[in-house]
């Protein structure tokens, strides 16, 4: 059963602690993305990766870090430097354009992070 | 800077009616315009998408109308059903390398009443 998994669904952390959100895909997609969703603000791109061992900052990368050591995995760390980390975090993946015209991004179910 | 403006923020439509959501963009480099549907507590799912070389695309009850000169595109949901009640996001992307960076609108919460 192909898709994107994110874990956990709900995550609670104390202020000042780093936390890592998991994202795994078995769609054989090269590109992976992290978005943050806040009420009334849509989805905003945090980081994206086109290929293993490569990633680029999105529009709101400050206070976040990522790694891409495996094609299937793209974990996101929310650091203590992120001023307002409470949000719904969505991971997505897609084919890259050199593998076809379909740019569809497939999204995981999301992780709701609450910082207390 | 918000590059994709979406309206309305919320919409209530009667069952069987037409739902219309509008988006406007600024970046002329955008070349792919998808619409995503999101149910509460779930990730968004692609509904329909269009490229700027066509002015309209229809899939079942869902139609995208695209106006390149005005830099606007809209989603029309015909014969709206209660099951269509969800939040809808328009988006736009341009190439950066080989990945697609999507810029999303702020979303429209659609409620279809009986």
mmCIF file with all atom_site columns, C-alpha atoms in Angstrom:
data_model
loop_
_atom_site.group_PDB
_atom_site.id
_atom_site.type_symbol
_atom_site.label_atom_id
_atom_site.label_alt_id
_atom_site.label_comp_id
_atom_site.label_asym_id
_atom_site.label_entity_id
_atom_site.label_seq_id
_atom_site.pdbx_PDB_ins_code
_atom_site.Cartn_x
_atom_site.Cartn_y
_atom_site.Cartn_z
_atom_site.occupancy
_atom_site.B_iso_or_equiv
_atom_site.pdbx_formal_charge
_atom_site.auth_seq_id
_atom_site.auth_comp_id
_atom_site.auth_asym_id
_atom_site.auth_atom_id
_atom_site.pdbx_PDB_model_num
ATOM 1   C CA . UNK A 1 1   ? 0.000   0.000  0.000   1.00 0.00 ? 1   UNK A CA 1
ATOM 2   C CA . UNK A 1 2   ? 1.872   3.043  -1.288  1.00 0.00 ? 2   UNK A CA 1
ATOM 3   C CA . UNK A 1 3   ? 1.789   6.423  0.365   1.00 0.00 ? 3   UNK A CA 1
ATOM 4   C CA . UNK A 1 4   ? 3.278   8.855  2.820   1.00 0.00 ? 4   UNK A CA 1
ATOM 5   C CA . UNK A 1 5   ? 3.315   8.258  6.535   1.00 0.00 ? 5   UNK A CA 1
ATOM 6   C CA . UNK A 1 6   ? 3.880   10.833 9.209   1.00 0.00 ? 6   UNK A CA 1
ATOM 7   C CA . UNK A 1 7   ? 4.298   10.078 12.844  1.00 0.00 ? 7   UNK A CA 1
ATOM 8   C CA . UNK A 1 8   ? 3.138   10.791 15.400  1.00 0.00 ? 8   UNK A CA 1
ATOM 9   C CA . UNK A 1 9   ? -0.279  12.276 14.596  1.00 0.00 ? 9   UNK A CA 1
ATOM 10  C CA . UNK A 1 10  ? -0.178  14.446 17.733  1.00 0.00 ? 10  UNK A CA 1
ATOM 11  C CA . UNK A 1 11  ? 2.957   15.666 19.481  1.00 0.00 ? 11  UNK A CA 1
ATOM 12  C CA . UNK A 1 12  ? 3.342   17.710 22.625  1.00 0.00 ? 12  UNK A CA 1
ATOM 13  C CA . UNK A 1 13  ? 6.597   19.313 23.690  1.00 0.00 ? 13  UNK A CA 1
ATOM 14  C CA . UNK A 1 14  ? 7.747   21.788 26.255  1.00 0.00 ? 14  UNK A CA 1
ATOM 15  C CA . UNK A 1 15  ? 8.994   25.163 25.143  1.00 0.00 ? 15  UNK A CA 1
ATOM 16  C CA . UNK A 1 16  ? 12.737  25.166 24.457  1.00 0.00 ? 16  UNK A CA 1
ATOM 17  C CA . UNK A 1 17  ? 12.944  21.530 23.408  1.00 0.00 ? 17  UNK A CA 1
ATOM 18  C CA . UNK A 1 18  ? 13.881  20.384 19.946  1.00 0.00 ? 18  UNK A CA 1
ATOM 19  C CA . UNK A 1 19  ? 11.506  17.895 18.350  1.00 0.00 ? 19  UNK A CA 1
ATOM 20  C CA . UNK A 1 20  ? 11.810  15.758 15.217  1.00 0.00 ? 20  UNK A CA 1
ATOM 21  C CA . UNK A 1 21  ? 8.846   14.921 12.998  1.00 0.00 ? 21  UNK A CA 1
ATOM 22  C CA . UNK A 1 22  ? 9.007   11.795 10.901  1.00 0.00 ? 22  UNK A CA 1
ATOM 23  C CA . UNK A 1 23  ? 8.065   11.491 7.212   1.00 0.00 ? 23  UNK A CA 1
ATOM 24  C CA . UNK A 1 24  ? 8.424   8.313  5.168   1.00 0.00 ? 24  UNK A CA 1
ATOM 25  C CA . UNK A 1 25  ? 7.270   7.593  1.613   1.00 0.00 ? 25  UNK A CA 1
ATOM 26  C CA . UNK A 1 26  ? 7.251   4.437  -0.472  1.00 0.00 ? 26  UNK A CA 1
ATOM 27  C CA . UNK A 1 27  ? 6.159   6.072  -3.730  1.00 0.00 ? 27  UNK A CA 1
ATOM 28  C CA . UNK A 1 28  ? 9.697   6.093  -5.125  1.00 0.00 ? 28  UNK A CA 1
ATOM 29  C CA . UNK A 1 29  ? 9.534   9.879  -5.362  1.00 0.00 ? 29  UNK A CA 1
ATOM 30  C CA . UNK A 1 30  ? 12.747  11.866 -5.572  1.00 0.00 ? 30  UNK A CA 1
ATOM 31  C CA . UNK A 1 31  ? 11.356  15.138 -4.250  1.00 0.00 ? 31  UNK A CA 1
ATOM 32  C CA . UNK A 1 32  ? 10.044  15.672 -0.734  1.00 0.00 ? 32  UNK A CA 1
ATOM 33  C CA . UNK A 1 33  ? 8.649   18.740 0.978   1.00 0.00 ? 33  UNK A CA 1
ATOM 34  C CA . UNK A 1 34  ? 7.704   20.072 4.386   1.00 0.00 ? 34  UNK A CA 1
ATOM 35  C CA . UNK A 1 35  ? 4.881   22.565 4.878   1.00 0.00 ? 35  UNK A CA 1
ATOM 36  C CA . UNK A 1 36  ? 3.482   24.302 7.875   1.00 0.00 ? 36  UNK A CA 1
ATOM 37  C CA . UNK A 1 37  ? -0.252  25.026 8.068   1.00 0.00 ? 37  UNK A CA 1
ATOM 38  C CA . UNK A 1 38  ? -1.739  27.670 10.333  1.00 0.00 ? 38  UNK A CA 1
ATOM 39  C CA . UNK A 1 39  ? -5.398  28.726 10.427  1.00 0.00 ? 39  UNK A CA 1
ATOM 40  C CA . UNK A 1 40  ? -6.144  31.322 7.784   1.00 0.00 ? 40  UNK A CA 1
ATOM 41  C CA . UNK A 1 41  ? -2.652  31.187 6.269   1.00 0.00 ? 41  UNK A CA 1
ATOM 42  C CA . UNK A 1 42  ? -2.763  28.193 3.980   1.00 0.00 ? 42  UNK A CA 1
ATOM 43  C CA . UNK A 1 43  ? 0.321   26.050 3.601   1.00 0.00 ? 43  UNK A CA 1
ATOM 44  C CA . UNK A 1 44  ? 3.786   27.549 3.698   1.00 0.00 ? 44  UNK A CA 1
ATOM 45  C CA . UNK A 1 45  ? 6.896   25.772 2.463   1.00 0.00 ? 45  UNK A CA 1
ATOM 46  C CA . UNK A 1 46  ? 9.585   25.135 5.073   1.00 0.00 ? 46  UNK A CA 1
ATOM 47  C CA . UNK A 1 47  ? 12.150  22.990 3.248   1.00 0.00 ? 47  UNK A CA 1
ATOM 48  C CA . UNK A 1 48  ? 12.270  20.807 0.175   1.00 0.00 ? 48  UNK A CA 1
ATOM 49  C CA . UNK A 1 49  ? 14.617  18.216 -1.245  1.00 0.00 ? 49  UNK A CA 1
ATOM 50  C CA . UNK A 1 50  ? 15.044  17.196 -4.861  1.00 0.00 ? 50  UNK A CA 1
ATOM 51  C CA . UNK A 1 51  ? 17.392  14.301 -4.245  1.00 0.00 ? 51  UNK A CA 1
ATOM 52  C CA . UNK A 1 52  ? 19.156  12.431 -1.484  1.00 0.00 ? 52  UNK A CA 1
ATOM 53  C CA . UNK A 1 53  ? 21.738  14.479 0.442   1.00 0.00 ? 53  UNK A CA 1
ATOM 54  C CA . UNK A 1 54  ? 20.395  17.731 -1.002  1.00 0.00 ? 54  UNK A CA 1
ATOM 55  C CA . UNK A 1 55  ? 17.799  20.151 0.328   1.00 0.00 ? 55  UNK A CA 1
ATOM 56  C CA . UNK A 1 56  ? 16.862  23.825 -0.016  1.00 0.00 ? 56  UNK A CA 1
ATOM 57  C CA . UNK A 1 57  ? 15.186  26.367 2.239   1.00 0.00 ? 57  UNK A CA 1
ATOM 58  C CA . UNK A 1 58  ? 11.611  27.274 1.539   1.00 0.00 ? 58  UNK A CA 1
ATOM 59  C CA . UNK A 1 59  ? 9.832   30.462 2.523   1.00 0.00 ? 59  UNK A CA 1
ATOM 60  C CA . UNK A 1 60  ? 9.886   29.972 6.316   1.00 0.00 ? 60  UNK A CA 1
ATOM 61  C CA . UNK A 1 61  ? 12.993  27.877 7.087   1.00 0.00 ? 61  UNK A CA 1
ATOM 62  C CA . UNK A 1 62  ? 14.157  29.813 10.146  1.00 0.00 ? 62  UNK A CA 1
ATOM 63  C CA . UNK A 1 63  ? 14.071  27.649 13.272  1.00 0.00 ? 63  UNK A CA 1
ATOM 64  C CA . UNK A 1 64  ? 13.808  24.388 11.319  1.00 0.00 ? 64  UNK A CA 1
ATOM 65  C CA . UNK A 1 65  ? 16.319  21.851 10.040  1.00 0.00 ? 65  UNK A CA 1
ATOM 66  C CA . UNK A 1 66  ? 16.042  18.772 7.820   1.00 0.00 ? 66  UNK A CA 1
ATOM 67  C CA . UNK A 1 67  ? 18.102  15.868 6.553   1.00 0.00 ? 67  UNK A CA 1
ATOM 68  C CA . UNK A 1 68  ? 17.751  13.601 3.530   1.00 0.00 ? 68  UNK A CA 1
ATOM 69  C CA . UNK A 1 69  ? 19.982  10.611 4.056   1.00 0.00 ? 69  UNK A CA 1
ATOM 70  C CA . UNK A 1 70  ? 17.598  8.166  2.389   1.00 0.00 ? 70  UNK A CA 1
ATOM 71  C CA . UNK A 1 71  ? 15.255  8.586  -0.546  1.00 0.00 ? 71  UNK A CA 1
ATOM 72  C CA . UNK A 1 72  ? 12.317  7.384  1.519   1.00 0.00 ? 72  UNK A CA 1
ATOM 73  C CA . UNK A 1 73  ? 12.817  9.610  4.547   1.00 0.00 ? 73  UNK A CA 1
ATOM 74  C CA . UNK A 1 74  ? 12.804  13.377 5.142   1.00 0.00 ? 74  UNK A CA 1
ATOM 75  C CA . UNK A 1 75  ? 12.662  14.168 8.872   1.00 0.00 ? 75  UNK A CA 1
ATOM 76  C CA . UNK A 1 76  ? 12.017  17.699 10.084  1.00 0.00 ? 76  UNK A CA 1
ATOM 77  C CA . UNK A 1 77  ? 13.468  19.067 13.318  1.00 0.00 ? 77  UNK A CA 1
ATOM 78  C CA . UNK A 1 78  ? 11.701  21.958 14.974  1.00 0.00 ? 78  UNK A CA 1
ATOM 79  C CA . UNK A 1 79  ? 14.354  23.685 17.034  1.00 0.00 ? 79  UNK A CA 1
ATOM 80  C CA . UNK A 1 80  ? 14.043  25.902 20.060  1.00 0.00 ? 80  UNK A CA 1
ATOM 81  C CA . UNK A 1 81  ? 14.873  28.837 17.769  1.00 0.00 ? 81  UNK A CA 1
ATOM 82  C CA . UNK A 1 82  ? 11.436  28.571 16.113  1.00 0.00 ? 82  UNK A CA 1
ATOM 83  C CA . UNK A 1 83  ? 9.444   31.308 17.815  1.00 0.00 ? 83  UNK A CA 1
ATOM 84  C CA . UNK A 1 84  ? 5.968   29.934 17.262  1.00 0.00 ? 84  UNK A CA 1
ATOM 85  C CA . UNK A 1 85  ? 6.217   26.192 16.598  1.00 0.00 ? 85  UNK A CA 1
ATOM 86  C CA . UNK A 1 86  ? 2.650   25.170 17.407  1.00 0.00 ? 86  UNK A CA 1
ATOM 87  C CA . UNK A 1 87  ? 1.113   24.231 14.041  1.00 0.00 ? 87  UNK A CA 1
ATOM 88  C CA . UNK A 1 88  ? -0.006  21.436 11.736  1.00 0.00 ? 88  UNK A CA 1
ATOM 89  C CA . UNK A 1 89  ? 2.971   20.072 9.799   1.00 0.00 ? 89  UNK A CA 1
ATOM 90  C CA . UNK A 1 90  ? 2.511   18.379 6.443   1.00 0.00 ? 90  UNK A CA 1
ATOM 91  C CA . UNK A 1 91  ? 5.003   16.342 4.491   1.00 0.00 ? 91  UNK A CA 1
ATOM 92  C CA . UNK A 1 92  ? 4.634   15.779 0.752   1.00 0.00 ? 92  UNK A CA 1
ATOM 93  C CA . UNK A 1 93  ? 6.469   14.076 -2.075  1.00 0.00 ? 93  UNK A CA 1
ATOM 94  C CA . UNK A 1 94  ? 6.427   14.199 -5.858  1.00 0.00 ? 94  UNK A CA 1
ATOM 95  C CA . UNK A 1 95  ? 8.130   13.059 -8.973  1.00 0.00 ? 95  UNK A CA 1
ATOM 96  C CA . UNK A 1 96  ? 10.669  15.489 -10.315 1.00 0.00 ? 96  UNK A CA 1
ATOM 97  C CA . UNK A 1 97  ? 10.131  17.136 -13.667 1.00 0.00 ? 97  UNK A CA 1
ATOM 98  C CA . UNK A 1 98  ? 12.834  15.166 -15.414 1.00 0.00 ? 98  UNK A CA 1
ATOM 99  C CA . UNK A 1 99  ? 10.770  12.029 -14.767 1.00 0.00 ? 99  UNK A CA 1
ATOM 100 C CA . UNK A 1 100 ? 7.586   13.286 -16.325 1.00 0.00 ? 100 UNK A CA 1
ATOM 101 C CA . UNK A 1 101 ? 5.094   16.097 -16.544 1.00 0.00 ? 101 UNK A CA 1
ATOM 102 C CA . UNK A 1 102 ? 3.086   15.162 -13.475 1.00 0.00 ? 102 UNK A CA 1
ATOM 103 C CA . UNK A 1 103 ? 3.929   17.603 -10.710 1.00 0.00 ? 103 UNK A CA 1
ATOM 104 C CA . UNK A 1 104 ? 1.353   16.287 -8.291  1.00 0.00 ? 104 UNK A CA 1
ATOM 105 C CA . UNK A 1 105 ? 2.434   16.489 -4.705  1.00 0.00 ? 105 UNK A CA 1
ATOM 106 C CA . UNK A 1 106 ? 1.097   13.726 -2.495  1.00 0.00 ? 106 UNK A CA 1
ATOM 107 C CA . UNK A 1 107 ? 0.579   14.710 1.116   1.00 0.00 ? 107 UNK A CA 1
ATOM 108 C CA . UNK A 1 108 ? 0.856   12.743 4.306   1.00 0.00 ? 108 UNK A CA 1
ATOM 109 C CA . UNK A 1 109 ? -1.798  12.884 7.055   1.00 0.00 ? 109 UNK A CA 1
ATOM 110 C CA . UNK A 1 110 ? 0.109   15.519 9.022   1.00 0.00 ? 110 UNK A CA 1
ATOM 111 C CA . UNK A 1 111 ? 1.462   15.925 12.541  1.00 0.00 ? 111 UNK A CA 1
ATOM 112 C CA . UNK A 1 112 ? -0.116  18.408 14.914  1.00 0.00 ? 112 UNK A CA 1
ATOM 113 C CA . UNK A 1 113 ? 2.602   19.839 17.130  1.00 0.00 ? 113 UNK A CA 1
ATOM 114 C CA . UNK A 1 114 ? 1.674   21.674 20.302  1.00 0.00 ? 114 UNK A CA 1
ATOM 115 C CA . UNK A 1 115 ? 4.357   23.397 22.314  1.00 0.00 ? 115 UNK A CA 1
ATOM 116 C CA . UNK A 1 116 ? 3.319   23.995 25.904  1.00 0.00 ? 116 UNK A CA 1
ATOM 117 C CA . UNK B 2 1   ? 4.546   38.744 0.084   1.00 0.00 ? 1   UNK B CA 1
ATOM 118 C CA . UNK B 2 2   ? 1.500   36.671 -0.762  1.00 0.00 ? 2   UNK B CA 1
ATOM 119 C CA . UNK B 2 3   ? 1.821   35.566 -4.346  1.00 0.00 ? 3   UNK B CA 1
ATOM 120 C CA . UNK B 2 4   ? -1.497  33.734 -4.631  1.00 0.00 ? 4   UNK B CA 1
ATOM 121 C CA . UNK B 2 5   ? -4.617  35.456 -3.368  1.00 0.00 ? 5   UNK B CA 1
ATOM 122 C CA . UNK B 2 6   ? -7.696  33.320 -2.786  1.00 0.00 ? 6   UNK B CA 1
ATOM 123 C CA . UNK B 2 7   ? -11.299 34.318 -2.169  1.00 0.00 ? 7   UNK B CA 1
ATOM 124 C CA . UNK B 2 8   ? -13.694 33.967 -0.540  1.00 0.00 ? 8   UNK B CA 1
ATOM 125 C CA . UNK B 2 9   ? -12.396 32.826 2.820   1.00 0.00 ? 9   UNK B CA 1
ATOM 126 C CA . UNK B 2 10  ? -15.590 30.863 3.443   1.00 0.00 ? 10  UNK B CA 1
ATOM 127 C CA . UNK B 2 11  ? -18.554 29.859 1.323   1.00 0.00 ? 11  UNK B CA 1
ATOM 128 C CA . UNK B 2 12  ? -21.941 28.356 2.049   1.00 0.00 ? 12  UNK B CA 1
ATOM 129 C CA . UNK B 2 13  ? -23.790 26.758 -0.843  1.00 0.00 ? 13  UNK B CA 1
ATOM 130 C CA . UNK B 2 14  ? -27.019 24.800 -0.970  1.00 0.00 ? 14  UNK B CA 1
ATOM 131 C CA . UNK B 2 15  ? -26.992 21.228 -2.171  1.00 0.00 ? 15  UNK B CA 1
ATOM 132 C CA . UNK B 2 16  ? -27.194 21.186 -5.949  1.00 0.00 ? 16  UNK B CA 1
ATOM 133 C CA . UNK B 2 17  ? -25.799 24.694 -6.307  1.00 0.00 ? 17  UNK B CA 1
ATOM 134 C CA . UNK B 2 18  ? -22.580 25.899 -7.896  1.00 0.00 ? 18  UNK B CA 1
ATOM 135 C CA . UNK B 2 19  ? -19.571 26.680 -5.713  1.00 0.00 ? 19  UNK B CA 1
ATOM 136 C CA . UNK B 2 20  ? -17.064 29.155 -7.142  1.00 0.00 ? 20  UNK B CA 1
ATOM 137 C CA . UNK B 2 21  ? -13.669 29.896 -5.650  1.00 0.00 ? 21  UNK B CA 1
ATOM 138 C CA . UNK B 2 22  ? -11.298 32.420 -7.173  1.00 0.00 ? 22  UNK B CA 1
ATOM 139 C CA . UNK B 2 23  ? -7.552  32.844 -7.142  1.00 0.00 ? 23  UNK B CA 1
ATOM 140 C CA . UNK B 2 24  ? -5.210  35.491 -8.515  1.00 0.00 ? 24  UNK B CA 1
ATOM 141 C CA . UNK B 2 25  ? -1.477  35.299 -8.874  1.00 0.00 ? 25  UNK B CA 1
ATOM 142 C CA . UNK B 2 26  ? 1.336   37.752 -9.450  1.00 0.00 ? 26  UNK B CA 1
ATOM 143 C CA . UNK B 2 27  ? 4.299   35.715 -10.640 1.00 0.00 ? 27  UNK B CA 1
ATOM 144 C CA . UNK B 2 28  ? 4.150   35.247 -14.418 1.00 0.00 ? 28  UNK B CA 1
ATOM 145 C CA . UNK B 2 29  ? 6.670   32.409 -14.133 1.00 0.00 ? 29  UNK B CA 1
ATOM 146 C CA . UNK B 2 30  ? 4.022   30.152 -12.587 1.00 0.00 ? 30  UNK B CA 1
ATOM 147 C CA . UNK B 2 31  ? 3.194   27.349 -14.999 1.00 0.00 ? 31  UNK B CA 1
ATOM 148 C CA . UNK B 2 32  ? 1.153   24.842 -13.039 1.00 0.00 ? 32  UNK B CA 1
ATOM 149 C CA . UNK B 2 33  ? -2.032  25.562 -11.120 1.00 0.00 ? 33  UNK B CA 1
ATOM 150 C CA . UNK B 2 34  ? -3.495  22.791 -8.945  1.00 0.00 ? 34  UNK B CA 1
ATOM 151 C CA . UNK B 2 35  ? -6.452  22.791 -6.615  1.00 0.00 ? 35  UNK B CA 1
ATOM 152 C CA . UNK B 2 36  ? -6.300  20.743 -3.437  1.00 0.00 ? 36  UNK B CA 1
ATOM 153 C CA . UNK B 2 37  ? -9.147  19.533 -1.224  1.00 0.00 ? 37  UNK B CA 1
ATOM 154 C CA . UNK B 2 38  ? -8.580  19.060 2.491   1.00 0.00 ? 38  UNK B CA 1
ATOM 155 C CA . UNK B 2 39  ? -10.854 17.482 5.064   1.00 0.00 ? 39  UNK B CA 1
ATOM 156 C CA . UNK B 2 40  ? -10.395 18.299 8.769   1.00 0.00 ? 40  UNK B CA 1
ATOM 157 C CA . UNK B 2 41  ? -7.360  16.618 10.309  1.00 0.00 ? 41  UNK B CA 1
ATOM 158 C CA . UNK B 2 42  ? -6.183  15.229 6.971   1.00 0.00 ? 42  UNK B CA 1
ATOM 159 C CA . UNK B 2 43  ? -3.566  16.143 4.439   1.00 0.00 ? 43  UNK B CA 1
ATOM 160 C CA . UNK B 2 44  ? -4.632  17.913 1.229   1.00 0.00 ? 44  UNK B CA 1
ATOM 161 C CA . UNK B 2 45  ? -5.365  15.816 -1.848  1.00 0.00 ? 45  UNK B CA 1
ATOM 162 C CA . UNK B 2 46  ? -5.090  16.948 -5.452  1.00 0.00 ? 46  UNK B CA 1
ATOM 163 C CA . UNK B 2 47  ? -8.485  17.637 -6.982  1.00 0.00 ? 47  UNK B CA 1
ATOM 164 C CA . UNK B 2 48  ? -7.707  18.999 -10.421 1.00 0.00 ? 48  UNK B CA 1
ATOM 165 C CA . UNK B 2 49  ? -4.879  20.946 -12.053 1.00 0.00 ? 49  UNK B CA 1
ATOM 166 C CA . UNK B 2 50  ? -4.313  23.054 -15.147 1.00 0.00 ? 50  UNK B CA 1
ATOM 167 C CA . UNK B 2 51  ? -1.428  24.438 -17.160 1.00 0.00 ? 51  UNK B CA 1
ATOM 168 C CA . UNK B 2 52  ? -1.551  27.905 -18.774 1.00 0.00 ? 52  UNK B CA 1
ATOM 169 C CA . UNK B 2 53  ? -1.799  26.594 -22.316 1.00 0.00 ? 53  UNK B CA 1
ATOM 170 C CA . UNK B 2 54  ? -5.511  25.815 -21.858 1.00 0.00 ? 54  UNK B CA 1
ATOM 171 C CA . UNK B 2 55  ? -8.332  28.041 -20.632 1.00 0.00 ? 55  UNK B CA 1
ATOM 172 C CA . UNK B 2 56  ? -10.516 25.393 -19.065 1.00 0.00 ? 56  UNK B CA 1
ATOM 173 C CA . UNK B 2 57  ? -10.279 21.873 -17.702 1.00 0.00 ? 57  UNK B CA 1
ATOM 174 C CA . UNK B 2 58  ? -13.175 19.749 -16.537 1.00 0.00 ? 58  UNK B CA 1
ATOM 175 C CA . UNK B 2 59  ? -13.163 16.580 -14.482 1.00 0.00 ? 59  UNK B CA 1
ATOM 176 C CA . UNK B 2 60  ? -16.593 15.371 -13.481 1.00 0.00 ? 60  UNK B CA 1
ATOM 177 C CA . UNK B 2 61  ? -18.305 18.087 -11.444 1.00 0.00 ? 61  UNK B CA 1
ATOM 178 C CA . UNK B 2 62  ? -15.092 20.095 -11.050 1.00 0.00 ? 62  UNK B CA 1
ATOM 179 C CA . UNK B 2 63  ? -13.930 22.690 -13.577 1.00 0.00 ? 63  UNK B CA 1
ATOM 180 C CA . UNK B 2 64  ? -10.938 25.028 -13.578 1.00 0.00 ? 64  UNK B CA 1
ATOM 181 C CA . UNK B 2 65  ? -11.245 28.218 -15.594 1.00 0.00 ? 65  UNK B CA 1
ATOM 182 C CA . UNK B 2 66  ? -7.963  29.954 -16.367 1.00 0.00 ? 66  UNK B CA 1
ATOM 183 C CA . UNK B 2 67  ? -7.415  33.523 -17.583 1.00 0.00 ? 67  UNK B CA 1
ATOM 184 C CA . UNK B 2 68  ? -3.751  34.031 -18.360 1.00 0.00 ? 68  UNK B CA 1
ATOM 185 C CA . UNK B 2 69  ? -3.985  37.714 -19.267 1.00 0.00 ? 69  UNK B CA 1
ATOM 186 C CA . UNK B 2 70  ? -5.775  38.545 -16.030 1.00 0.00 ? 70  UNK B CA 1
ATOM 187 C CA . UNK B 2 71  ? -3.581  36.159 -14.020 1.00 0.00 ? 71  UNK B CA 1
ATOM 188 C CA . UNK B 2 72  ? -6.635  34.577 -12.485 1.00 0.00 ? 72  UNK B CA 1
ATOM 189 C CA . UNK B 2 73  ? -8.039  31.087 -12.181 1.00 0.00 ? 73  UNK B CA 1
ATOM 190 C CA . UNK B 2 74  ? -11.106 29.685 -10.530 1.00 0.00 ? 74  UNK B CA 1
ATOM 191 C CA . UNK B 2 75  ? -12.635 26.412 -9.378  1.00 0.00 ? 75  UNK B CA 1
ATOM 192 C CA . UNK B 2 76  ? -16.258 25.667 -10.124 1.00 0.00 ? 76  UNK B CA 1
ATOM 193 C CA . UNK B 2 77  ? -18.021 22.815 -8.362  1.00 0.00 ? 77  UNK B CA 1
ATOM 194 C CA . UNK B 2 78  ? -21.249 21.949 -10.124 1.00 0.00 ? 78  UNK B CA 1
ATOM 195 C CA . UNK B 2 79  ? -24.139 20.216 -8.339  1.00 0.00 ? 79  UNK B CA 1
ATOM 196 C CA . UNK B 2 80  ? -22.415 20.730 -4.984  1.00 0.00 ? 80  UNK B CA 1
ATOM 197 C CA . UNK B 2 81  ? -22.948 17.932 -2.473  1.00 0.00 ? 81  UNK B CA 1
ATOM 198 C CA . UNK B 2 82  ? -22.616 17.801 1.331   1.00 0.00 ? 82  UNK B CA 1
ATOM 199 C CA . UNK B 2 83  ? -19.630 15.499 0.835   1.00 0.00 ? 83  UNK B CA 1
ATOM 200 C CA . UNK B 2 84  ? -17.871 18.395 -0.909  1.00 0.00 ? 84  UNK B CA 1
ATOM 201 C CA . UNK B 2 85  ? -17.765 20.284 2.387   1.00 0.00 ? 85  UNK B CA 1
ATOM 202 C CA . UNK B 2 86  ? -14.052 20.797 2.944   1.00 0.00 ? 86  UNK B CA 1
ATOM 203 C CA . UNK B 2 87  ? -11.334 23.417 2.676   1.00 0.00 ? 87  UNK B CA 1
ATOM 204 C CA . UNK B 2 88  ? -10.084 24.112 -0.839  1.00 0.00 ? 88  UNK B CA 1
ATOM 205 C CA . UNK B 2 89  ? -6.668  25.517 -1.656  1.00 0.00 ? 89  UNK B CA 1
ATOM 206 C CA . UNK B 2 90  ? -5.477  26.879 -4.940  1.00 0.00 ? 90  UNK B CA 1
ATOM 207 C CA . UNK B 2 91  ? -1.772  26.778 -5.620  1.00 0.00 ? 91  UNK B CA 1
ATOM 208 C CA . UNK B 2 92  ? 0.761   27.708 -8.249  1.00 0.00 ? 92  UNK B CA 1
ATOM 209 C CA . UNK B 2 93  ? 4.240   26.517 -8.994  1.00 0.00 ? 93  UNK B CA 1
ATOM 210 C CA . UNK B 2 94  ? 7.258   27.226 -11.087 1.00 0.00 ? 94  UNK B CA 1
ATOM 211 C CA . UNK B 2 95  ? 10.334  25.196 -11.578 1.00 0.00 ? 95  UNK B CA 1
ATOM 212 C CA . UNK B 2 96  ? 13.293  25.385 -9.297  1.00 0.00 ? 96  UNK B CA 1
ATOM 213 C CA . UNK B 2 97  ? 15.652  22.764 -10.516 1.00 0.00 ? 97  UNK B CA 1
ATOM 214 C CA . UNK B 2 98  ? 13.465  19.712 -10.967 1.00 0.00 ? 98  UNK B CA 1
ATOM 215 C CA . UNK B 2 99  ? 11.227  20.047 -7.933  1.00 0.00 ? 99  UNK B CA 1
ATOM 216 C CA . UNK B 2 100 ? 7.944   21.933 -7.898  1.00 0.00 ? 100 UNK B CA 1
ATOM 217 C CA . UNK B 2 101 ? 7.671   24.661 -5.289  1.00 0.00 ? 101 UNK B CA 1
ATOM 218 C CA . UNK B 2 102 ? 3.989   25.166 -4.628  1.00 0.00 ? 102 UNK B CA 1
ATOM 219 C CA . UNK B 2 103 ? 2.745   28.518 -3.403  1.00 0.00 ? 103 UNK B CA 1
ATOM 220 C CA . UNK B 2 104 ? -0.670  28.113 -1.798  1.00 0.00 ? 104 UNK B CA 1
ATOM 221 C CA . UNK B 2 105 ? -3.602  30.434 -1.394  1.00 0.00 ? 105 UNK B CA 1
ATOM 222 C CA . UNK B 2 106 ? -5.020  30.902 2.080   1.00 0.00 ? 106 UNK B CA 1
ATOM 223 C CA . UNK B 2 107 ? -7.879  28.466 1.582   1.00 0.00 ? 107 UNK B CA 1
ATOM 224 C CA . UNK B 2 108 ? -11.663 28.547 1.269   1.00 0.00 ? 108 UNK B CA 1
ATOM 225 C CA . UNK B 2 109 ? -13.839 26.678 3.715   1.00 0.00 ? 109 UNK B CA 1
ATOM 226 C CA . UNK B 2 110 ? -16.832 25.352 1.783   1.00 0.00 ? 110 UNK B CA 1
ATOM 227 C CA . UNK B 2 111 ? -19.988 24.216 3.501   1.00 0.00 ? 111 UNK B CA 1
ATOM 228 C CA . UNK B 2 112 ? -22.710 22.590 1.428   1.00 0.00 ? 112 UNK B CA 1
ATOM 229 C CA . UNK B 2 113 ? -26.052 22.602 3.196   1.00 0.00 ? 113 UNK B CA 1
ATOM 230 C CA . UNK B 2 114 ? -29.010 20.312 2.617   1.00 0.00 ? 114 UNK B CA 1
#
